[in-house]
mmCIF file of C-alpha atoms in Angstrom:
data_model
loop_
_atom_site.group_PDB
_atom_site.id
_atom_site.type_symbol
_atom_site.label_atom_id
_atom_site.label_comp_id
_atom_site.label_asym_id
_atom_site.label_seq_id
_atom_site.Cartn_x
_atom_site.Cartn_y
_atom_site.Cartn_z
ATOM 1 C CA MET A 1 48.525 79.218 26.503
ATOM 2 C CA ILE A 2 50.891 77.403 26.901
ATOM 3 C CA SER A 3 50.864 74.896 29.813
ATOM 4 C CA LYS A 4 53.571 74.658 32.705
ATOM 5 C CA GLU A 5 54.933 71.540 31.375
ATOM 6 C CA LEU A 6 55.886 72.788 27.515
ATOM 7 C CA GLN A 7 56.825 76.367 29.555
ATOM 8 C CA LEU A 8 59.866 73.871 31.616
ATOM 9 C CA CYS A 9 60.319 71.859 27.914
ATOM 10 C CA LEU A 10 61.186 75.714 26.202
ATOM 11 C CA ASN A 11 63.063 76.819 29.934
ATOM 12 C CA ASP A 12 65.205 73.677 29.039
ATOM 13 C CA ALA A 13 66.204 73.705 25.135
ATOM 14 C CA TYR A 14 66.901 77.295 26.471
ATOM 15 C CA SER A 15 69.075 76.650 28.606
ATOM 16 C CA SER A 16 70.466 73.527 26.839
ATOM 17 C CA ALA A 17 71.438 75.818 23.688
ATOM 18 C CA ARG A 18 73.221 78.239 26.028
ATOM 19 C CA SER A 19 75.354 75.634 27.660
ATOM 20 C CA ARG A 20 75.859 74.510 24.347
ATOM 21 C CA ASN A 21 76.703 78.127 23.101
ATOM 22 C CA HIS A 22 74.580 78.174 20.234
ATOM 23 C CA GLY A 23 73.482 80.999 18.547
ATOM 24 C CA TYR A 24 70.036 79.573 18.168
ATOM 25 C CA LEU A 25 67.299 77.200 19.650
ATOM 26 C CA THR A 26 66.406 75.075 16.929
ATOM 27 C CA LEU A 27 64.161 72.561 16.493
ATOM 28 C CA GLU A 28 67.324 69.680 17.554
ATOM 29 C CA HIS A 29 66.603 71.575 20.863
ATOM 30 C CA LEU A 30 62.769 71.590 21.279
ATOM 31 C CA LEU A 31 63.036 67.804 20.661
ATOM 32 C CA PHE A 32 66.054 66.979 22.987
ATOM 33 C CA ALA A 33 64.253 69.304 26.099
ATOM 34 C CA LEU A 34 61.445 67.274 25.248
ATOM 35 C CA LEU A 35 62.499 64.345 25.567
ATOM 36 C CA GLN A 36 62.433 64.838 29.353
ATOM 37 C CA ASN A 37 59.220 64.861 29.490
ATOM 38 C CA GLY A 38 56.952 61.424 30.795
ATOM 39 C CA GLU A 39 54.573 62.066 28.433
ATOM 40 C CA ILE A 40 56.885 62.643 25.302
ATOM 41 C CA ILE A 41 58.655 59.600 26.781
ATOM 42 C CA ARG A 42 55.950 56.636 27.380
ATOM 43 C CA ILE A 43 53.793 58.722 23.320
ATOM 44 C CA VAL A 44 58.098 57.684 21.716
ATOM 45 C CA HIS A 45 57.916 53.780 23.570
ATOM 46 C CA ALA A 46 54.732 53.484 22.973
ATOM 47 C CA CYS A 47 56.026 55.198 19.026
ATOM 48 C CA GLY A 48 58.511 52.062 18.941
ATOM 49 C CA GLY A 49 61.519 54.203 19.099
ATOM 50 C CA SER A 50 64.081 54.359 22.164
ATOM 51 C CA ILE A 51 64.676 57.793 24.000
ATOM 52 C CA GLN A 52 68.251 56.822 24.718
ATOM 53 C CA ALA A 53 69.115 55.752 21.195
ATOM 54 C CA ILE A 54 67.507 59.911 20.018
ATOM 55 C CA LEU A 55 69.146 61.613 22.673
ATOM 56 C CA LYS A 56 72.666 60.222 21.347
ATOM 57 C CA ASP A 57 71.637 60.343 17.087
ATOM 58 C CA LEU A 58 71.412 64.350 19.071
ATOM 59 C CA ASP A 59 74.562 64.551 20.517
ATOM 60 C CA HIS A 60 76.572 63.526 18.165
ATOM 61 C CA PHE A 61 74.165 65.748 15.762
ATOM 62 C CA PHE A 62 75.361 69.719 18.125
ATOM 63 C CA ASP A 63 78.219 68.347 18.001
ATOM 64 C CA ASP A 64 79.345 67.372 14.778
ATOM 65 C CA GLN A 65 77.015 69.871 12.636
ATOM 66 C CA LEU A 66 76.213 72.855 15.176
ATOM 67 C CA GLN A 67 78.432 75.121 15.576
ATOM 68 C CA THR A 68 78.897 77.190 18.536
ATOM 69 C CA LEU A 69 79.324 81.277 18.966
ATOM 70 C CA ASP A 70 82.894 82.980 18.985
ATOM 71 C CA ALA A 71 84.010 82.685 22.598
ATOM 72 C CA GLN A 72 83.006 85.927 23.881
ATOM 73 C CA SER A 73 84.025 88.552 26.655
ATOM 74 C CA GLU A 74 82.174 87.576 30.253
ATOM 75 C CA ASP A 75 80.711 90.858 30.730
ATOM 76 C CA GLU A 76 78.866 90.750 26.245
ATOM 77 C CA GLU A 77 76.778 88.012 26.343
ATOM 78 C CA SER A 78 74.611 87.038 22.749
ATOM 79 C CA GLU A 79 70.952 86.502 23.277
ATOM 80 C CA ILE A 80 70.223 82.892 21.649
ATOM 81 C CA GLN A 81 67.719 83.455 19.416
ATOM 82 C CA THR A 82 64.693 81.859 18.336
ATOM 83 C CA SER A 83 64.533 79.415 14.399
ATOM 84 C CA MET A 84 62.438 79.970 11.945
ATOM 85 C CA GLY A 85 61.504 76.397 13.109
ATOM 86 C CA VAL A 86 61.106 76.378 16.453
ATOM 87 C CA GLN A 87 58.816 79.548 15.924
ATOM 88 C CA ARG A 88 56.298 78.093 13.302
ATOM 89 C CA ILE A 89 56.503 74.978 15.598
ATOM 90 C CA LEU A 90 54.833 76.916 18.003
ATOM 91 C CA GLN A 91 52.242 78.111 16.105
ATOM 92 C CA ARG A 92 51.300 75.431 14.208
ATOM 93 C CA ALA A 93 50.520 73.821 17.522
ATOM 94 C CA LEU A 94 49.103 77.081 18.651
ATOM 95 C CA PHE A 95 46.577 76.931 15.567
ATOM 96 C CA HIS A 96 46.334 73.279 16.055
ATOM 97 C CA VAL A 97 44.858 73.731 19.918
ATOM 98 C CA GLN A 98 43.202 76.452 19.549
ATOM 99 C CA SER A 99 40.608 74.607 15.827
ATOM 100 C CA ALA A 100 40.278 71.945 18.800
ATOM 101 C CA GLY A 101 38.657 73.688 21.148
ATOM 102 C CA LYS A 102 40.917 73.478 23.804
ATOM 103 C CA ARG A 103 42.528 75.889 26.460
ATOM 104 C CA GLU A 104 46.548 74.924 26.308
ATOM 105 C CA VAL A 105 49.321 73.448 24.221
ATOM 106 C CA THR A 106 50.917 70.242 25.372
ATOM 107 C CA PRO A 107 54.459 68.837 24.597
ATOM 108 C CA ALA A 108 52.838 66.121 23.338
ATOM 109 C CA ASN A 109 50.574 68.793 20.979
ATOM 110 C CA VAL A 110 54.655 70.116 20.238
ATOM 111 C CA LEU A 111 55.488 66.598 18.690
ATOM 112 C CA VAL A 112 52.564 66.319 16.341
ATOM 113 C CA ALA A 113 53.424 70.422 14.713
ATOM 114 C CA ILE A 114 57.091 69.308 14.499
ATOM 115 C CA PHE A 115 56.352 66.662 12.490
ATOM 116 C CA SER A 116 55.545 69.256 9.969
ATOM 117 C CA GLU A 117 59.001 70.086 8.993
ATOM 118 C CA LYS A 118 60.040 67.319 6.481
ATOM 119 C CA ASP A 119 63.419 68.503 6.195
ATOM 120 C CA SER A 120 64.770 69.091 9.917
ATOM 121 C CA HIS A 121 66.940 66.279 11.195
ATOM 122 C CA ALA A 122 64.642 66.293 14.544
ATOM 123 C CA VAL A 123 62.610 64.902 12.012
ATOM 124 C CA TYR A 124 64.882 62.862 10.700
ATOM 125 C CA PHE A 125 65.458 61.617 14.214
ATOM 126 C CA LEU A 126 61.513 60.354 14.812
ATOM 127 C CA GLN A 127 61.767 58.933 11.877
ATOM 128 C CA LYS A 128 64.917 57.092 11.835
ATOM 129 C CA GLN A 129 63.802 54.924 14.901
ATOM 130 C CA GLY A 130 60.324 54.269 12.705
ATOM 131 C CA ILE A 131 57.879 56.738 14.465
ATOM 132 C CA SER A 132 55.492 58.491 11.933
ATOM 133 C CA ARG A 133 53.115 61.624 12.564
ATOM 134 C CA LEU A 134 50.548 58.672 12.388
ATOM 135 C CA ASP A 135 51.921 56.805 15.039
ATOM 136 C CA VAL A 136 52.437 59.753 17.914
ATOM 137 C CA VAL A 137 48.245 61.327 16.688
ATOM 138 C CA SER A 138 47.182 57.539 16.425
ATOM 139 C CA PHE A 139 48.337 57.285 20.589
ATOM 140 C CA ILE A 140 47.398 60.594 21.862
ATOM 141 C CA SER A 141 43.693 60.624 20.136
ATOM 142 C CA HIS A 142 43.172 56.739 20.873
ATOM 143 C CA GLY A 143 45.901 54.969 22.721
ATOM 144 C CA ILE A 144 46.546 52.860 19.966
ATOM 145 C CA SER A 145 50.118 51.811 20.019
ATOM 146 C CA LYS A 146 52.508 50.059 17.569
ATOM 147 C CA LEU A 147 53.642 47.168 19.978
ATOM 148 C CA PRO A 148 51.224 44.609 20.556
ATOM 149 C CA GLY A 149 49.941 44.182 23.510
ATOM 150 C CA ASP A 150 51.353 47.512 24.584
ATOM 151 C CA SER A 151 47.824 49.146 23.778
ATOM 152 C CA THR A 152 45.818 51.512 26.460
ATOM 153 C CA GLU A 153 42.939 51.215 24.652
ATOM 154 C CA GLU A 154 40.224 50.010 26.990
ATOM 155 C CA GLU A 155 36.569 48.600 26.150
ATOM 156 C CA ASN A 156 34.101 50.816 27.148
ATOM 157 C CA LEU A 157 31.341 47.857 27.122
ATOM 158 C CA PRO A 158 29.068 47.461 29.617
ATOM 159 C CA LEU A 159 28.736 44.527 31.619
ATOM 160 C CA ASP A 160 26.344 42.426 31.663
ATOM 161 C CA GLU A 161 24.495 41.936 34.559
ATOM 162 C CA GLY A 162 25.400 38.742 36.696
ATOM 163 C CA SER A 163 27.925 37.404 34.419
ATOM 164 C CA GLY A 164 30.400 40.226 35.656
ATOM 165 C CA GLU A 165 31.660 39.774 31.889
ATOM 166 C CA THR A 166 31.824 43.064 28.847
ATOM 167 C CA LYS A 167 28.977 41.548 25.847
ATOM 168 C CA LYS A 168 31.368 41.372 23.143
ATOM 169 C CA ASP A 169 28.864 41.972 20.765
ATOM 170 C CA PRO A 170 28.313 45.601 19.789
ATOM 171 C CA LEU A 171 25.251 46.244 19.261
ATOM 172 C CA GLU A 172 23.618 43.809 22.102
ATOM 173 C CA ALA A 173 25.522 46.412 24.231
ATOM 174 C CA TYR A 174 24.455 49.392 22.465
ATOM 175 C CA GLY A 175 21.481 48.516 20.382
ATOM 176 C CA ASP A 176 18.032 47.497 21.399
ATOM 177 C CA ASN A 177 16.866 45.042 19.004
ATOM 178 C CA LEU A 178 13.261 46.533 19.140
ATOM 179 C CA ASN A 179 12.258 43.232 17.042
ATOM 180 C CA LEU A 180 12.290 41.478 19.961
ATOM 181 C CA LYS A 181 10.652 44.819 21.097
#
C-alpha cells in the first residue's frame, strides 16, 4: 500500500510533468516531487546534500534535456505515460517494504530505490551532492548523519540510580557480572 505522503509526491510529480508539457513521468520528476517532502528534506540534509542545488540541477535538466510535447488543440489532451524507470522504482520499493514486513511504501523507501537506477540523471544529481544509497539507508535505519554532531542517534543506555547519568560501559548497562553474584 502507498502512504498518503507518497501519493501526494506522485501526484505532484505528475502535475509537474503535465505543467512542463512532458510526455513521460520520469525519475527526475519523481525526485523533484520527493524533494518537496519534509522527511526527504531532512534525509538529504543529514546526508550532506543541498536541496536547492538539486532542484536547480533538475530545473536545468527539464529545460535543456527533456523534450516537450508538440502543441495540441485544447480539446485533445494527451495522457502522460509513466516511464519504465519510475515503474521499476515503485515496484522495487514495494517489494522491499513487503519483505521487511511493513505495510506502507513511504517517500523514503522510494528515495532508496531510486539509487538502483544508476544511469539516471536523478541518481547523478544526488551523487553530485555526495549522497549515496548507503548514506540514505544509514540515516533512515540508524539515524546516522554525515554531518558532524547532527546524528539523531540517542544513547539508550539505562540510567544509574541516583547519579542521573547514563552508564558508559555497555556490559554494566546490559549484563550481569556472574562472578560478583
